[in-house]
mmCIF file of C-alpha atoms in Angstrom:
data_model
loop_
_atom_site.group_PDB
_atom_site.id
_atom_site.type_symbol
_atom_site.label_atom_id
_atom_site.label_comp_id
_atom_site.label_asym_id
_atom_site.label_seq_id
_atom_site.Cartn_x
_atom_site.Cartn_y
_atom_site.Cartn_z
ATOM 1 C CA UNK A 223 0.364 -0.042 -0.016
ATOM 2 C CA UNK A 224 1.300 3.847 -0.881
ATOM 3 C CA UNK A 225 1.219 5.969 1.373
ATOM 4 C CA UNK A 226 0.285 9.467 0.863
ATOM 5 C CA UNK A 227 1.933 12.444 -0.674
ATOM 6 C CA UNK A 228 4.049 14.407 1.401
ATOM 7 C CA UNK A 229 2.828 18.427 1.453
ATOM 8 C CA UNK A 230 5.259 19.980 -0.309
ATOM 9 C CA UNK A 231 6.572 17.911 -2.533
ATOM 10 C CA UNK A 232 5.590 17.270 -6.201
ATOM 11 C CA UNK A 233 3.429 14.794 -7.881
ATOM 12 C CA UNK A 234 6.540 14.326 -10.487
ATOM 13 C CA UNK A 235 9.523 13.446 -7.860
ATOM 14 C CA UNK A 236 6.932 11.597 -5.467
ATOM 15 C CA UNK A 237 5.761 9.086 -8.084
ATOM 16 C CA UNK A 238 9.260 8.984 -9.539
ATOM 17 C CA UNK A 239 10.889 8.000 -6.340
ATOM 18 C CA UNK A 240 7.829 5.362 -5.207
ATOM 19 C CA UNK A 241 9.008 3.842 -9.280
ATOM 20 C CA UNK A 242 13.064 3.898 -8.454
ATOM 21 C CA UNK A 243 12.280 2.480 -4.883
ATOM 22 C CA UNK A 244 10.424 -0.602 -6.410
ATOM 23 C CA UNK A 245 12.518 -0.873 -8.745
ATOM 24 C CA UNK A 246 15.156 -1.147 -6.333
ATOM 25 C CA UNK A 247 13.101 -4.493 -4.592
ATOM 26 C CA UNK A 248 12.357 -6.126 -7.856
ATOM 27 C CA UNK A 249 8.839 -5.554 -7.889
ATOM 28 C CA UNK A 250 8.916 -5.221 -11.648
ATOM 29 C CA UNK A 251 11.405 -8.069 -13.012
ATOM 30 C CA UNK A 252 9.655 -11.063 -14.514
ATOM 31 C CA UNK A 253 6.923 -9.180 -15.511
ATOM 32 C CA UNK A 254 4.296 -10.867 -18.767
ATOM 33 C CA UNK A 255 6.247 -9.890 -21.724
ATOM 34 C CA UNK A 256 9.230 -8.242 -20.815
ATOM 35 C CA UNK A 257 11.756 -7.455 -23.186
ATOM 36 C CA UNK A 258 8.982 -8.215 -26.214
ATOM 37 C CA UNK A 259 7.828 -5.045 -28.251
ATOM 38 C CA UNK A 260 4.594 -2.819 -27.279
ATOM 39 C CA UNK A 261 1.752 -4.841 -29.389
ATOM 40 C CA UNK A 262 0.187 -2.095 -32.151
ATOM 41 C CA UNK A 263 3.712 0.060 -31.709
ATOM 42 C CA UNK A 264 3.825 1.860 -34.777
ATOM 43 C CA UNK A 265 -0.023 1.688 -35.890
ATOM 44 C CA UNK A 266 -2.694 4.247 -36.053
ATOM 45 C CA UNK A 267 -5.205 4.295 -32.395
ATOM 46 C CA UNK A 268 -8.025 2.575 -32.677
ATOM 47 C CA UNK A 269 -10.685 3.062 -29.986
ATOM 48 C CA UNK A 270 -11.823 -0.974 -30.959
ATOM 49 C CA UNK A 271 -8.818 -2.223 -30.064
ATOM 50 C CA UNK A 272 -9.865 -4.127 -27.051
ATOM 51 C CA UNK A 273 -12.744 -5.370 -28.317
ATOM 52 C CA UNK A 274 -10.903 -7.101 -31.625
ATOM 53 C CA UNK A 275 -8.346 -8.157 -29.195
ATOM 54 C CA UNK A 276 -11.423 -9.730 -27.161
ATOM 55 C CA UNK A 277 -13.115 -11.501 -30.306
ATOM 56 C CA UNK A 278 -9.799 -12.539 -31.882
ATOM 57 C CA UNK A 279 -9.127 -14.540 -27.758
ATOM 58 C CA UNK A 280 -12.624 -15.961 -28.306
ATOM 59 C CA UNK A 281 -12.300 -17.009 -32.316
ATOM 60 C CA UNK A 282 -15.299 -14.693 -33.081
ATOM 61 C CA UNK A 283 -16.336 -12.987 -36.349
ATOM 62 C CA UNK A 284 -18.135 -9.411 -36.969
ATOM 63 C CA UNK A 285 -21.609 -10.070 -36.666
ATOM 64 C CA UNK A 286 -22.883 -8.844 -39.864
ATOM 65 C CA UNK A 287 -26.726 -7.270 -40.643
ATOM 66 C CA UNK A 288 -29.307 -9.494 -41.421
ATOM 67 C CA UNK A 289 -29.314 -9.089 -45.290
ATOM 68 C CA UNK A 290 -25.519 -8.858 -45.428
ATOM 69 C CA UNK A 291 -25.310 -12.752 -43.577
ATOM 70 C CA UNK A 292 -28.194 -13.784 -45.732
ATOM 71 C CA UNK A 293 -26.241 -13.266 -48.486
ATOM 72 C CA UNK A 294 -22.841 -14.341 -47.341
ATOM 73 C CA UNK A 295 -25.038 -17.915 -46.567
ATOM 74 C CA UNK A 296 -26.466 -17.711 -50.093
ATOM 75 C CA UNK A 297 -22.935 -18.111 -51.228
ATOM 76 C CA UNK A 298 -21.958 -20.585 -48.838
ATOM 77 C CA UNK A 299 -24.432 -22.815 -49.443
ATOM 78 C CA UNK A 300 -24.231 -22.269 -53.236
ATOM 79 C CA UNK A 301 -20.508 -23.106 -52.800
ATOM 80 C CA UNK A 302 -21.471 -26.681 -50.226
ATOM 81 C CA UNK A 303 -24.108 -27.759 -52.952
ATOM 82 C CA UNK A 304 -21.357 -27.465 -55.463
ATOM 83 C CA UNK A 305 -19.005 -29.952 -53.268
ATOM 84 C CA UNK A 306 -21.890 -32.324 -52.499
ATOM 85 C CA UNK A 307 -21.718 -35.901 -53.358
ATOM 86 C CA UNK A 308 -24.501 -35.998 -55.093
ATOM 87 C CA UNK A 309 -26.919 -34.408 -57.299
ATOM 88 C CA UNK A 310 -29.856 -34.883 -55.165
ATOM 89 C CA UNK A 311 -27.743 -33.603 -52.366
ATOM 90 C CA UNK A 312 -27.420 -30.577 -53.799
ATOM 91 C CA UNK A 313 -30.495 -29.633 -54.968
ATOM 92 C CA UNK A 314 -31.745 -30.343 -51.550
ATOM 93 C CA UNK A 315 -28.726 -27.414 -49.975
ATOM 94 C CA UNK A 316 -30.175 -25.440 -52.967
ATOM 95 C CA UNK A 317 -32.921 -25.548 -52.116
ATOM 96 C CA UNK A 318 -33.074 -25.202 -48.187
ATOM 97 C CA UNK A 319 -31.220 -21.721 -49.168
ATOM 98 C CA UNK A 320 -33.986 -20.768 -51.809
ATOM 99 C CA UNK A 321 -36.513 -21.715 -48.479
ATOM 100 C CA UNK A 322 -34.650 -18.905 -46.576
ATOM 101 C CA UNK A 323 -34.666 -16.125 -49.286
ATOM 102 C CA UNK A 324 -38.672 -16.540 -48.960
ATOM 103 C CA UNK A 325 -38.651 -16.161 -45.318
ATOM 104 C CA UNK A 326 -36.208 -12.782 -45.547
ATOM 105 C CA UNK A 327 -38.263 -11.667 -48.220
ATOM 106 C CA UNK A 328 -41.938 -11.928 -46.126
ATOM 107 C CA UNK A 329 -40.545 -10.243 -42.548
ATOM 108 C CA UNK A 330 -37.489 -7.454 -42.583
ATOM 109 C CA UNK A 331 -33.593 -7.961 -42.192
ATOM 110 C CA UNK A 332 -31.658 -5.458 -40.389
ATOM 111 C CA UNK A 333 -28.920 -3.412 -42.433
ATOM 112 C CA UNK A 334 -28.707 -1.853 -45.662
ATOM 113 C CA UNK A 335 -31.187 -2.548 -48.196
ATOM 114 C CA UNK A 336 -30.039 -5.674 -50.385
ATOM 115 C CA UNK A 337 -32.416 -8.133 -51.888
ATOM 116 C CA UNK A 338 -31.130 -11.680 -52.261
ATOM 117 C CA UNK A 339 -32.334 -13.587 -55.539
ATOM 118 C CA UNK A 340 -33.392 -17.139 -55.059
ATOM 119 C CA UNK A 341 -30.711 -18.876 -56.387
ATOM 120 C CA UNK A 342 -31.418 -21.003 -59.638
ATOM 121 C CA UNK A 343 -31.218 -24.597 -58.835
ATOM 122 C CA UNK A 344 -31.122 -26.430 -62.215
ATOM 123 C CA UNK A 345 -28.061 -23.916 -62.944
ATOM 124 C CA UNK A 346 -26.433 -25.196 -59.487
ATOM 125 C CA UNK A 347 -27.058 -29.057 -60.915
ATOM 126 C CA UNK A 348 -25.412 -27.829 -64.223
ATOM 127 C CA UNK A 349 -22.677 -26.510 -62.713
ATOM 128 C CA UNK A 350 -22.508 -29.283 -60.547
ATOM 129 C CA UNK A 351 -22.657 -31.955 -63.202
ATOM 130 C CA UNK A 352 -20.133 -29.792 -64.828
ATOM 131 C CA UNK A 353 -17.475 -30.955 -62.007
ATOM 132 C CA UNK A 354 -18.069 -34.115 -61.864
ATOM 133 C CA UNK A 355 -16.951 -36.805 -64.469
ATOM 134 C CA UNK A 356 -19.322 -38.643 -65.785
ATOM 135 C CA UNK A 357 -19.001 -42.483 -63.839
ATOM 136 C CA UNK A 358 -19.122 -40.602 -60.597
ATOM 137 C CA UNK A 359 -23.137 -38.902 -60.950
ATOM 138 C CA UNK A 360 -25.579 -40.790 -59.642
ATOM 139 C CA UNK A 361 -29.543 -39.753 -60.887
ATOM 140 C CA UNK A 362 -31.478 -37.563 -58.399
ATOM 141 C CA UNK A 363 -34.022 -40.224 -57.039
ATOM 142 C CA UNK A 364 -37.039 -40.913 -58.680
ATOM 143 C CA UNK A 365 -40.374 -40.313 -56.809
ATOM 144 C CA UNK A 366 -41.568 -42.861 -54.752
ATOM 145 C CA UNK A 367 -44.842 -45.251 -55.314
ATOM 146 C CA UNK A 368 -46.321 -44.490 -52.136
ATOM 147 C CA UNK A 369 -45.805 -40.393 -53.459
ATOM 148 C CA UNK A 370 -47.936 -41.115 -56.353
ATOM 149 C CA UNK A 371 -50.486 -42.785 -54.402
ATOM 150 C CA UNK A 372 -50.994 -40.103 -51.894
ATOM 151 C CA UNK A 373 -51.258 -37.713 -54.987
ATOM 152 C CA UNK A 374 -53.581 -39.513 -56.590
ATOM 153 C CA UNK A 375 -55.746 -39.726 -53.219
ATOM 154 C CA UNK A 376 -55.830 -36.187 -52.659
ATOM 155 C CA UNK A 377 -56.757 -35.597 -56.420
ATOM 156 C CA UNK A 378 -59.439 -37.456 -55.718
ATOM 157 C CA UNK A 379 -60.783 -36.205 -52.322
ATOM 158 C CA UNK A 380 -60.058 -32.735 -53.356
ATOM 159 C CA UNK A 381 -62.758 -33.444 -56.213
ATOM 160 C CA UNK A 382 -65.363 -34.158 -53.690
#
């Protein structure tokens, strides 16, 4: 605990004396970062340095506004679809993303007004096929007979 500044002594000389005495006692030896350069030395001042440092330490990224996050997610979904194992899986990924985009049309998102167009499923499927040799492709599964029966039942039921 430090003592109070004596009367008649300037702050500068009083502080300098305390630092000198602490150095003589060895209180500044073995401090973390001793002998290392000061981080950020020579860079322009950034008011948000502590937030950026915390986010790097926690392995986080800055949150994007809703419209920009949707656009980024759409780009990632398209890339994921092109890397899918089967064409059916690629189509499913694109359709799920298109559902999210349609939802964004119904409710406003935060951020700049950016309208994300729907991803063309057939275009992505054609790109997927172009990236794969013919032997590797698996055909998209045909609708099962159960689904056909349900549809015919619904049609019959709708007529009544």
